[in-house]
Short mmCIF file of C-alpha atoms in Angstrom, two decimals:
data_model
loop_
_atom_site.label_atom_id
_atom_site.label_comp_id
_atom_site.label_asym_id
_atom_site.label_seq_id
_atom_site.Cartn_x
_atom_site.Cartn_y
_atom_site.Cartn_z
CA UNK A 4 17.48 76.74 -55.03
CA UNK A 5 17.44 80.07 -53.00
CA UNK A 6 18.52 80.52 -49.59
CA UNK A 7 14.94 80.17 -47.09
CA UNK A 8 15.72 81.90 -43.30
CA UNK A 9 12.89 80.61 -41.39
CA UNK A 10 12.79 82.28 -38.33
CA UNK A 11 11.64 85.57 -39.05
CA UNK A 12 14.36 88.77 -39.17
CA UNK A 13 13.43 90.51 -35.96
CA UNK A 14 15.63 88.51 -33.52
CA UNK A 15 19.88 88.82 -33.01
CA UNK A 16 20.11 84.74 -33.94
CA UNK A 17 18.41 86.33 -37.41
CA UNK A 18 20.87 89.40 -37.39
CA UNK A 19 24.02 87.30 -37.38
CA UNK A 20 22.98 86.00 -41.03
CA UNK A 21 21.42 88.98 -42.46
CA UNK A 22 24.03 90.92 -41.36
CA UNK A 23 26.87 88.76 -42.74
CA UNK A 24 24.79 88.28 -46.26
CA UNK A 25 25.15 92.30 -46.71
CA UNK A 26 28.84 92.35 -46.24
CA UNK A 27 29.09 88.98 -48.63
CA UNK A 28 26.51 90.18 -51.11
CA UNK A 29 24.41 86.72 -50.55
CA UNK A 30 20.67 87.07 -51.11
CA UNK A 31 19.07 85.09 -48.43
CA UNK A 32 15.14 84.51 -48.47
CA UNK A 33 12.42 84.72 -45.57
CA UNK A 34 10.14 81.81 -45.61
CA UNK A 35 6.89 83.65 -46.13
CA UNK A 36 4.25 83.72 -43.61
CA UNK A 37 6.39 82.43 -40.63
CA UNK A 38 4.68 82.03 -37.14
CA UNK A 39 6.33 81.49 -34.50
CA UNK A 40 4.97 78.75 -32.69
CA UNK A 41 3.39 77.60 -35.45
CA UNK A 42 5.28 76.81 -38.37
CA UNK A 43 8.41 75.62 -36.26
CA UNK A 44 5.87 72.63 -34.83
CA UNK A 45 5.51 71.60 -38.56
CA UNK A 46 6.47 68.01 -39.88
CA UNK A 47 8.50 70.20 -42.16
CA UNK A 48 10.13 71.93 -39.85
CA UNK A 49 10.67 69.55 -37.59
CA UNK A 50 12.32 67.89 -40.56
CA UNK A 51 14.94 70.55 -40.61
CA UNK A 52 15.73 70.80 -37.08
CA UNK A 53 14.40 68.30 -34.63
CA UNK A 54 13.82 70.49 -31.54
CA UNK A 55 11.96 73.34 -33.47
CA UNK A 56 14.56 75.81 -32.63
CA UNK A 57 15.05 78.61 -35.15
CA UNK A 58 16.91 80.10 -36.80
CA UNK A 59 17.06 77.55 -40.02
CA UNK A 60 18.59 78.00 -42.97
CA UNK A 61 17.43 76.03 -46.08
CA UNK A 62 20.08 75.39 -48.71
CA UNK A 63 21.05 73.93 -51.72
CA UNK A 64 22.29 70.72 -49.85
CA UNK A 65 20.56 70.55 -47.16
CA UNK A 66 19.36 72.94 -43.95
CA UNK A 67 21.33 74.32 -41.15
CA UNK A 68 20.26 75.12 -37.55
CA UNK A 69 22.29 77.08 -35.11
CA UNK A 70 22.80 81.11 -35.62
CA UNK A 71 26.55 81.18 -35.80
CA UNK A 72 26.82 78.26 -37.87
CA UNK A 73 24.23 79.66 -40.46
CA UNK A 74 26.19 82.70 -40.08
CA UNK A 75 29.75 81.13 -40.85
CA UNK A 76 28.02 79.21 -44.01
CA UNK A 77 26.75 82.72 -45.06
CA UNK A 78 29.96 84.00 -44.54
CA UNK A 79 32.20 81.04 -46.40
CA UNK A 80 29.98 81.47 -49.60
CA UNK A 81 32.30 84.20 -50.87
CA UNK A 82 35.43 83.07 -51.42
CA UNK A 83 38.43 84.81 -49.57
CA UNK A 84 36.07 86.74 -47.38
CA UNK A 85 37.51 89.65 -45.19
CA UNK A 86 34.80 88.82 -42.65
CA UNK A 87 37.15 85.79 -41.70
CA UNK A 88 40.42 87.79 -41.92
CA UNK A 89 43.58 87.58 -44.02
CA UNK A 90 45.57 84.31 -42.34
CA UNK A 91 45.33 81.73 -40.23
CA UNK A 92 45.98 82.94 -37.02
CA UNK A 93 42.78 85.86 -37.92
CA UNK A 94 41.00 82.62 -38.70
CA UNK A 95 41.61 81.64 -35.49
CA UNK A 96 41.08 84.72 -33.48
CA UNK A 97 37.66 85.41 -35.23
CA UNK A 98 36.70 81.77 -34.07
CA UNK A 99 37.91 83.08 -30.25
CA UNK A 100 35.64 85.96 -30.12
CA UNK A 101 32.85 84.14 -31.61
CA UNK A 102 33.16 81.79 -28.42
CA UNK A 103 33.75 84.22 -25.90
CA UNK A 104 30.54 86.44 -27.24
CA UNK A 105 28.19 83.50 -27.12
CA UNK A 106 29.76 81.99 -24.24
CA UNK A 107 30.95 85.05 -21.96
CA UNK A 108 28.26 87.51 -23.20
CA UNK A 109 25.10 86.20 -24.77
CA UNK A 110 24.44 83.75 -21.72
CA UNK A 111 25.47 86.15 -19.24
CA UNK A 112 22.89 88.74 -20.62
CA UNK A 113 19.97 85.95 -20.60
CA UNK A 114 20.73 85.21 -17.65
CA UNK A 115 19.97 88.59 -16.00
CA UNK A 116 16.78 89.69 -18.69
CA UNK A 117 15.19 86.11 -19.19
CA UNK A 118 14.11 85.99 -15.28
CA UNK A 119 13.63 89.44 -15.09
CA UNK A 120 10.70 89.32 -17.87
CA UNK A 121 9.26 85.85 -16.77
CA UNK A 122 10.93 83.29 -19.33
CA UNK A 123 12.17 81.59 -15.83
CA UNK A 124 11.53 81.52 -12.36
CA UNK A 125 13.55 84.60 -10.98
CA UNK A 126 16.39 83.75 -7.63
CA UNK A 127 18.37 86.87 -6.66
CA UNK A 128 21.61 84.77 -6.20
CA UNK A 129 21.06 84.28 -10.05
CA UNK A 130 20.97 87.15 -10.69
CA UNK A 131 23.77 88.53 -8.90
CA UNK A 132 26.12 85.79 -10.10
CA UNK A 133 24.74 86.81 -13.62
CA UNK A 134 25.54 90.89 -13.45
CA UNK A 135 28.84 89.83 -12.03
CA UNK A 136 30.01 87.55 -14.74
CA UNK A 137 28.22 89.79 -17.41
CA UNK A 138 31.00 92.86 -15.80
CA UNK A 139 33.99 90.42 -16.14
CA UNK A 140 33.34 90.01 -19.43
CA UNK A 141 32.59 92.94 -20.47
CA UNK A 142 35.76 94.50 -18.51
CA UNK A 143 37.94 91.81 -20.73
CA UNK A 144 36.22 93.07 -23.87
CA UNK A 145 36.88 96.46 -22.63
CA UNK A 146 40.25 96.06 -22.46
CA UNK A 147 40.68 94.73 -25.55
CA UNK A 148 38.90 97.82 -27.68
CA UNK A 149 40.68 100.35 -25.61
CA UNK A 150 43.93 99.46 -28.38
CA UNK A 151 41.82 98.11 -30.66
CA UNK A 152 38.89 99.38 -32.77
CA UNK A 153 37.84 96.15 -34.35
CA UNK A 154 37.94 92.77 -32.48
CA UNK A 155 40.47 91.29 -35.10
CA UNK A 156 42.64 93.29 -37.35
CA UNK A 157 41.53 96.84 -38.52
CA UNK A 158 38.14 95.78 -40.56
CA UNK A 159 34.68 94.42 -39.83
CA UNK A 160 35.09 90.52 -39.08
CA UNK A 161 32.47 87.84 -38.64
CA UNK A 162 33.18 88.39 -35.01
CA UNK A 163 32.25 91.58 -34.70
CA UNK A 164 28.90 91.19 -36.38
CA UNK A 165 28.10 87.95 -33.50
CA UNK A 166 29.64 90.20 -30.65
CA UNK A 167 27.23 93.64 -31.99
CA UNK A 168 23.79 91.08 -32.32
CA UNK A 169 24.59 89.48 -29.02
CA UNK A 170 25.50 92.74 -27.05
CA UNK A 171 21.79 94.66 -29.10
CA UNK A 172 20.04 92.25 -26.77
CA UNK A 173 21.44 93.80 -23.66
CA UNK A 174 21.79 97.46 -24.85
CA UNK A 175 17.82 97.61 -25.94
CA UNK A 176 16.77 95.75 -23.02
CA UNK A 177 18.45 95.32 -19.73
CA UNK A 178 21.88 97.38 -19.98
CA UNK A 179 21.04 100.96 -19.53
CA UNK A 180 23.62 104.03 -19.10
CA UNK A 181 24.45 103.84 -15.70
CA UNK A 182 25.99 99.57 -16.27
CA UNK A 183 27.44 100.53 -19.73
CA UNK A 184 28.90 103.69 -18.45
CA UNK A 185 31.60 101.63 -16.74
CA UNK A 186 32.81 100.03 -20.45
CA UNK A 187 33.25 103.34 -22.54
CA UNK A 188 35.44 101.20 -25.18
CA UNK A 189 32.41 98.65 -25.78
CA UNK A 190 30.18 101.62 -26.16
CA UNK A 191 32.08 103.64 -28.58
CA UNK A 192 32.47 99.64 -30.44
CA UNK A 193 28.83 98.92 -30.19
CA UNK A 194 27.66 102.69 -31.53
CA UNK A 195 29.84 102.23 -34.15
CA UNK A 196 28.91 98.92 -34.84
CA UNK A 197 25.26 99.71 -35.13
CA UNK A 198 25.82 102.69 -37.56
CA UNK A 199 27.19 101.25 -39.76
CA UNK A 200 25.18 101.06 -43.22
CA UNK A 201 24.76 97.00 -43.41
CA UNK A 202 24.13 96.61 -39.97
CA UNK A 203 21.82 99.69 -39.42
CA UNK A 204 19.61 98.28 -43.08
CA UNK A 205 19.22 95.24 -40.88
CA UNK A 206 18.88 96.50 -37.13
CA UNK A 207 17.47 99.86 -37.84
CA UNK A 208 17.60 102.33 -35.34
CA UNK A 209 18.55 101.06 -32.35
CA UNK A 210 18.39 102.87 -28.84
CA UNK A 211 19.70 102.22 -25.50
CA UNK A 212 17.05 101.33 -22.66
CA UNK A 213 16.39 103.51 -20.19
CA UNK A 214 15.07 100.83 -17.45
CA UNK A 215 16.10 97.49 -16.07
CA UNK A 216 12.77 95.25 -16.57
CA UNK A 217 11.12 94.74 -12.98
CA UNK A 218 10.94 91.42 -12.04
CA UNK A 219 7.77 89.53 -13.62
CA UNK A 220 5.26 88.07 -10.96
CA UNK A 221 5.70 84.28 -10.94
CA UNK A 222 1.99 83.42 -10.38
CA UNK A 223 1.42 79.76 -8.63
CA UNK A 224 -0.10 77.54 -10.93
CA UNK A 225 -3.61 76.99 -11.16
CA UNK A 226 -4.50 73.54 -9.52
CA UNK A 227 -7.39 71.46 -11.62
CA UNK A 228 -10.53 71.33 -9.72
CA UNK A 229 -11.50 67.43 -9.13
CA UNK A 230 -14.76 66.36 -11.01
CA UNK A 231 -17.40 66.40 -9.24
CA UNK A 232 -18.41 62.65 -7.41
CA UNK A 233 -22.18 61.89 -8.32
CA UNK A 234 -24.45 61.90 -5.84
CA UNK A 235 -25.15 58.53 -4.67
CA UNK A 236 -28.85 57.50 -4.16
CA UNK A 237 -29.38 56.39 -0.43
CA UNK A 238 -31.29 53.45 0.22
CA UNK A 239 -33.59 53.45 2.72
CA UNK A 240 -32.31 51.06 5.56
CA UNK A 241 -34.97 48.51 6.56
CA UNK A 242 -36.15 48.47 10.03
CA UNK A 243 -34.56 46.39 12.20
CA UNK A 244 -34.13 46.71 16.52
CA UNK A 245 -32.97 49.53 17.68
CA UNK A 246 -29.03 48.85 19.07
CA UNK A 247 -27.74 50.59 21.54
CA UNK A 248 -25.46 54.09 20.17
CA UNK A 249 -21.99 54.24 19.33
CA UNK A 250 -20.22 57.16 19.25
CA UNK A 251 -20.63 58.60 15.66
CA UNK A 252 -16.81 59.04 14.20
CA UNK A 253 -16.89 62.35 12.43
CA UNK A 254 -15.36 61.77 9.06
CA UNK A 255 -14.85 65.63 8.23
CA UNK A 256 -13.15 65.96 11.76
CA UNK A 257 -11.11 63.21 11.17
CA UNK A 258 -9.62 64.28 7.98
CA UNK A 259 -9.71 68.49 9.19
CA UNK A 260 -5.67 69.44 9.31
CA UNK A 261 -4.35 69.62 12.56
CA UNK A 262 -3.51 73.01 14.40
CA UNK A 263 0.02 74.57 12.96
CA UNK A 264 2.78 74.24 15.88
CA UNK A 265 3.08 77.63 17.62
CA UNK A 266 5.98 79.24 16.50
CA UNK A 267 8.90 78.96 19.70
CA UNK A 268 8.96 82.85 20.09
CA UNK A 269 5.39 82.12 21.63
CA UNK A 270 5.78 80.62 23.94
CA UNK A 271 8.71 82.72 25.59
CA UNK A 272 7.61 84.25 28.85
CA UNK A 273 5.65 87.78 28.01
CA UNK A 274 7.86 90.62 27.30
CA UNK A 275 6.78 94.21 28.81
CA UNK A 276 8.09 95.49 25.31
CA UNK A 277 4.57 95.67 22.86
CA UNK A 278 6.73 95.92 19.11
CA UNK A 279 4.18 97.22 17.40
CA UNK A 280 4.26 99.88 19.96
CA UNK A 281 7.65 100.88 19.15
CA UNK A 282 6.55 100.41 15.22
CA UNK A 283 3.82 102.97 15.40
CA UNK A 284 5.82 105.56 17.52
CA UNK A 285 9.27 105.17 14.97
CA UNK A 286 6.45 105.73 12.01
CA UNK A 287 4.53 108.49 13.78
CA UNK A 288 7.48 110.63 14.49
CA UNK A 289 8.25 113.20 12.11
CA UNK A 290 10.11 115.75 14.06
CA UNK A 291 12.72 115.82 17.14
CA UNK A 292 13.20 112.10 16.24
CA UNK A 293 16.17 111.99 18.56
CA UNK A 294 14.34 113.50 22.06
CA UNK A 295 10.93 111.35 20.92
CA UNK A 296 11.55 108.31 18.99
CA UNK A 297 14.84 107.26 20.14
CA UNK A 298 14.46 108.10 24.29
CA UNK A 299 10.57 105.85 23.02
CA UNK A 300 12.80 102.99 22.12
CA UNK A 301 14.93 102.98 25.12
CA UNK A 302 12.19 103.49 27.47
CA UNK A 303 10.21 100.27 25.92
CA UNK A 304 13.17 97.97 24.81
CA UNK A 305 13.11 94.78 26.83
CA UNK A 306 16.73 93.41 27.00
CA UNK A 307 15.22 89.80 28.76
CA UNK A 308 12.76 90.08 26.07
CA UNK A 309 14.61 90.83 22.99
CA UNK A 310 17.75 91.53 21.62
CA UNK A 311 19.46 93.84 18.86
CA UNK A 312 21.95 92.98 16.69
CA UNK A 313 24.42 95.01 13.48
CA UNK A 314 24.34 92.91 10.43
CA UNK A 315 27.47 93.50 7.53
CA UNK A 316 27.12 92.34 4.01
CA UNK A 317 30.06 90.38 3.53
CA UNK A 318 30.67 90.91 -0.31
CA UNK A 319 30.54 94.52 -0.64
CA UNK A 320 33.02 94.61 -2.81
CA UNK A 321 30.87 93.53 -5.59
CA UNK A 322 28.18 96.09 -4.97
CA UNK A 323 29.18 98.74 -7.76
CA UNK A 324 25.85 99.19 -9.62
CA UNK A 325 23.59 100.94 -7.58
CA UNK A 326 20.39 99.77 -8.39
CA UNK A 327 21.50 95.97 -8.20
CA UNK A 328 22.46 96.86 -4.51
CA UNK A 329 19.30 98.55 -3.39
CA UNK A 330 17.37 95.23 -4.76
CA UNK A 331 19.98 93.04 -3.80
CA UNK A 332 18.65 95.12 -0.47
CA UNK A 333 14.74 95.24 -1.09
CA UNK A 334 14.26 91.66 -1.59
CA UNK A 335 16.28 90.61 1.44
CA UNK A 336 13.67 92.83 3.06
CA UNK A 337 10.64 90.99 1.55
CA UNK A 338 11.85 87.64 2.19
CA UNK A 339 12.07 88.23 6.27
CA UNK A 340 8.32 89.23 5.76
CA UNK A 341 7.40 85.25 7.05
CA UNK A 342 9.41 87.62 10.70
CA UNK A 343 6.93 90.36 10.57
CA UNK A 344 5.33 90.11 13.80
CA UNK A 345 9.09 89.18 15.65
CA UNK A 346 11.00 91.89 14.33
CA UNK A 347 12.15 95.51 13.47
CA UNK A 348 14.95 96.51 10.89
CA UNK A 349 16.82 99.18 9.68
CA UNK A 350 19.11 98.40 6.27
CA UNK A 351 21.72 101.32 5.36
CA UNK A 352 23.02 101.28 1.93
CA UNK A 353 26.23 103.57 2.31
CA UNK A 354 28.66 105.65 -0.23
CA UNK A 355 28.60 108.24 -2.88
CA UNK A 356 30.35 105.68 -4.89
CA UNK A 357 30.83 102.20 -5.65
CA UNK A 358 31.53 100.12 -4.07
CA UNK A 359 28.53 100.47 -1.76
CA UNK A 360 28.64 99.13 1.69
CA UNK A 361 25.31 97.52 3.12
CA UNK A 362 24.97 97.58 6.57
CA UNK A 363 22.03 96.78 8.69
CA UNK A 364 20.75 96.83 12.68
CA UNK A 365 17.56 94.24 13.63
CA UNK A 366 15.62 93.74 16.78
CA UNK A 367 14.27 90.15 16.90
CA UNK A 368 12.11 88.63 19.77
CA UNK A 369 14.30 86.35 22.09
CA UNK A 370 18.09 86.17 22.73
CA UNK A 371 19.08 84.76 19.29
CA UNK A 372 17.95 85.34 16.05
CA UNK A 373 15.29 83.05 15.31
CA UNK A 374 16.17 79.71 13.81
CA UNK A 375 13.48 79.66 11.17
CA UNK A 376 14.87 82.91 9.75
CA UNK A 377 18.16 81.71 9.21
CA UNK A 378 16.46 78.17 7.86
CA UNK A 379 14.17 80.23 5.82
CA UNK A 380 15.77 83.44 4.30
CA UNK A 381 19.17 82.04 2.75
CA UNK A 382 20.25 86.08 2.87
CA UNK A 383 21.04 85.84 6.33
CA UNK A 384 23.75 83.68 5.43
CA UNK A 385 25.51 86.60 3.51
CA UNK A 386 25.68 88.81 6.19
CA UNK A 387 28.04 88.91 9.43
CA UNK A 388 25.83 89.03 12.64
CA UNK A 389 26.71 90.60 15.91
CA UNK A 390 24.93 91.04 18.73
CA UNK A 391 24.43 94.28 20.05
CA UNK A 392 26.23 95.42 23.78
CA UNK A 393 23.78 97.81 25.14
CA UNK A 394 26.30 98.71 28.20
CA UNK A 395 28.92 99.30 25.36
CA UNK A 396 27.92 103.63 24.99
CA UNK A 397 29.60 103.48 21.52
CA UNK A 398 27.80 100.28 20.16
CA UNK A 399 24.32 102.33 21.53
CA UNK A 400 25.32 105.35 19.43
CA UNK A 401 25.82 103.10 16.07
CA UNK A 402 22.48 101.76 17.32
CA UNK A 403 20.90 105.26 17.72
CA UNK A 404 22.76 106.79 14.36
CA UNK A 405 20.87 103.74 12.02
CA UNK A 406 17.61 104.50 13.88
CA UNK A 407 17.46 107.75 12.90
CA UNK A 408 19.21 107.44 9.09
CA UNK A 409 21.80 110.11 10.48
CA UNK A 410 23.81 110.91 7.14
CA UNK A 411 26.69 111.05 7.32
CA UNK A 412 26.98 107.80 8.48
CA UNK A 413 30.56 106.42 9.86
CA UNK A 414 31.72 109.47 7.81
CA UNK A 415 30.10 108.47 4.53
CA UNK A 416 26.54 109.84 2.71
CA UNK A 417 23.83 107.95 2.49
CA UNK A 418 22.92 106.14 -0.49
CA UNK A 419 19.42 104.42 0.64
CA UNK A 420 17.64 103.63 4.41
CA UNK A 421 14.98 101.03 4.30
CA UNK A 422 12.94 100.33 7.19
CA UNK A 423 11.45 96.81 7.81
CA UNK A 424 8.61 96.98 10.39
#
């Protein structure tokens, strides 16, 4: 009996196997006409592997499910097989980058792109907990290549075929130049990798991305109209005395939903400061924003009324991809959208190079910031918050500098301004 891949060949799980039947000179089989969706819902296949999962491989004695196990099997048909090294301890440290790739890499990698491109629901702290795993990792593989130009020993290993497949995912998809630029010893591996003739007869040509995926909309799920009640028939009520009236009870009323509470900031004594005054002067103002804008702001702000305050990011040590931080950045900014109508923000994203400091000055209706933004937006809780001392001439000039984008800022360029208003 032939060896049957089910599971098509256009996926890295497939890779592993193809790839390692090259180097071991194993002729593997695709089951013809496979659908995904479709044939892996089969009695058959669910035979095979309960959960419907491919890759399977069908053998002699019996299938196997799992890529790096169907790649190891590949792998241990030829006896003595360089792609599991010369000795033991090879053995062993072919085993340990097999782990760390599926463990320390592959996951890592799904767990940025899978949200991004709607597999599951999208959460920035994901996301960021994701990238920064995915660059330890990849800074301990880094290491490694920059004395070594093979994961174990100085030949193509079973390893290195798992590590290439699982690290193709993130090249052609999520990791573009700028992230990979920081790991020059996994890119020269990887482009070697990829070259070379048994993995390029099964990858093809493979090129880096050029974009991160923007995040898929998560639409709301459609709720299932109730069937409609037959109409029921009414009787015609004899005649009887006429009764004195009741008050009709109003079953619509009854069951209409009762007003929403007002929200607290309403019902704090009027302020002589109209925001959205102050919104449509900062956005109006294209020239001599210091002598109009600014002096506008003074003039209106209400200190009874409102209050200012600087916001830090406090993990800006791990902002050292650029594009992460400006939508770490953005979709803070979105999220206090539910604030709208009680605030004004400026968000500075600051530095030439990474690490890039995020820094931030709000205006908020009242004398704190609003409870239900701090219940509501779990940012806040990642920045430091201090209120603004508008006798303090320094702490006005900060104020005045993030206003008005002045670059440079504190002594550094400007990397991004975003305005929330």
């Amino acid at each position: 009996m032939a060896l049957v891949f089910h599971g098509g060949n256009g996926n890295k799980n497939a890779f592993k196997a193809l790839i390692a039947a090259e180097y071991t000179g194993v002729q593997i089989e695709l089951a013809k006409n496979f659908e995904m969706g479709v044939s892996n819902k089969t009695p058959e296949f669910l035979k095979m592997n309960p959960i419907g999962k491919i890759p399977v491989l069908e053998t002699p004695d019996g299938p196997i499910f799992e890529s790096n196990a169907i790649a190891r099997y590949v792998t241990r048909l030829k006896e003595n097989n360089p792609l599991y090294g010369s000795s033991l301890i090879d053995f062993a440290h072919i085993e340990q980058w097999i782990d760390f790739s599926s463990m320390e890499i592959d996951v890592n990698i799904a767990r940025w792109l899978y949200p991004r491109v709607g597999y599951i629901p999208y959460l920035a702290p994901a996301e960021e907990l994701a990238i920064t795993s995915l660059k330890r990792a990849l800074g301990a593989l880094n290491t490694h290549l920059a004395s070594n130009t093979y994961l174990v020993g100085h030949s193509i290993t079973l390893a290195d075929i798992i590590m290439t497949c699982n690290l193709y995912v993130g090249f052609s998809r999520i990791l573009v130049k700028s992230f990979t630029s920081e790991f020059p010893h996994v890119e020269r591996y990887f482009w070697t990798l990829v070259n070379q003739p048994n993995f390029h007869k099964v990858l093809g040509e493979v090129k880096q991305t050029d974009s991160v995926p923007a995040i898929s909309s998560q639409k709301q799920p459609v709720q299932p109209k109730e069937p409609a009640k037959p109409k029921e028939v009414k009787k015609e009520p004899k005649q009887q005395p006429a009764k004195p009236k009741t008050p009709e009870v109003n079953e619509e009323e009854e069951d209409a939903p009762k007003p929403k509470p007002k929200n607290p900031l309403d019902l704090l004594p009027p302020s002589k400061m109209i925001l959205d005054e102050w919104k449509r002067l900062y956005s109006n103002t294209k020239t001599n924003f210091r002598e109009v804008a600014i002096k506008g702001f003074w003039d209106m702000y209400d200190p009874e009324g409102y209050s200012l305050w600087f916001c830090d990011y406090k993990y800006n040590d791990e902002n050292t991809v650029s594009f992460v931080t400006l939508n770490k950045v953005g979709g803070f900014l979105q999220r206090m959208d539910l604030a709208r109508k009680y605030a004004f923000g400026k968000m500075l994203v600051i530095g030439s190079e990474p690490p890039f400091k995020v820094k931030g000055l709000w205006l908020f209706r009242g004398q704190e910031i609003p409870k239900f933004v701090f219940d509501e937006v779990y940012d806040m809780e990642l920045y430091d918050w201090v209120k603004v001392d508008i006798s303090d001439e320094t702490q006005m000039e900060r104020a005045n500098a993030m206003i008005e984008d002045q670059e440079p800022f504190e002594g550094e360029a400007l990397l991004d301004a975003k305005c929330f208003k």
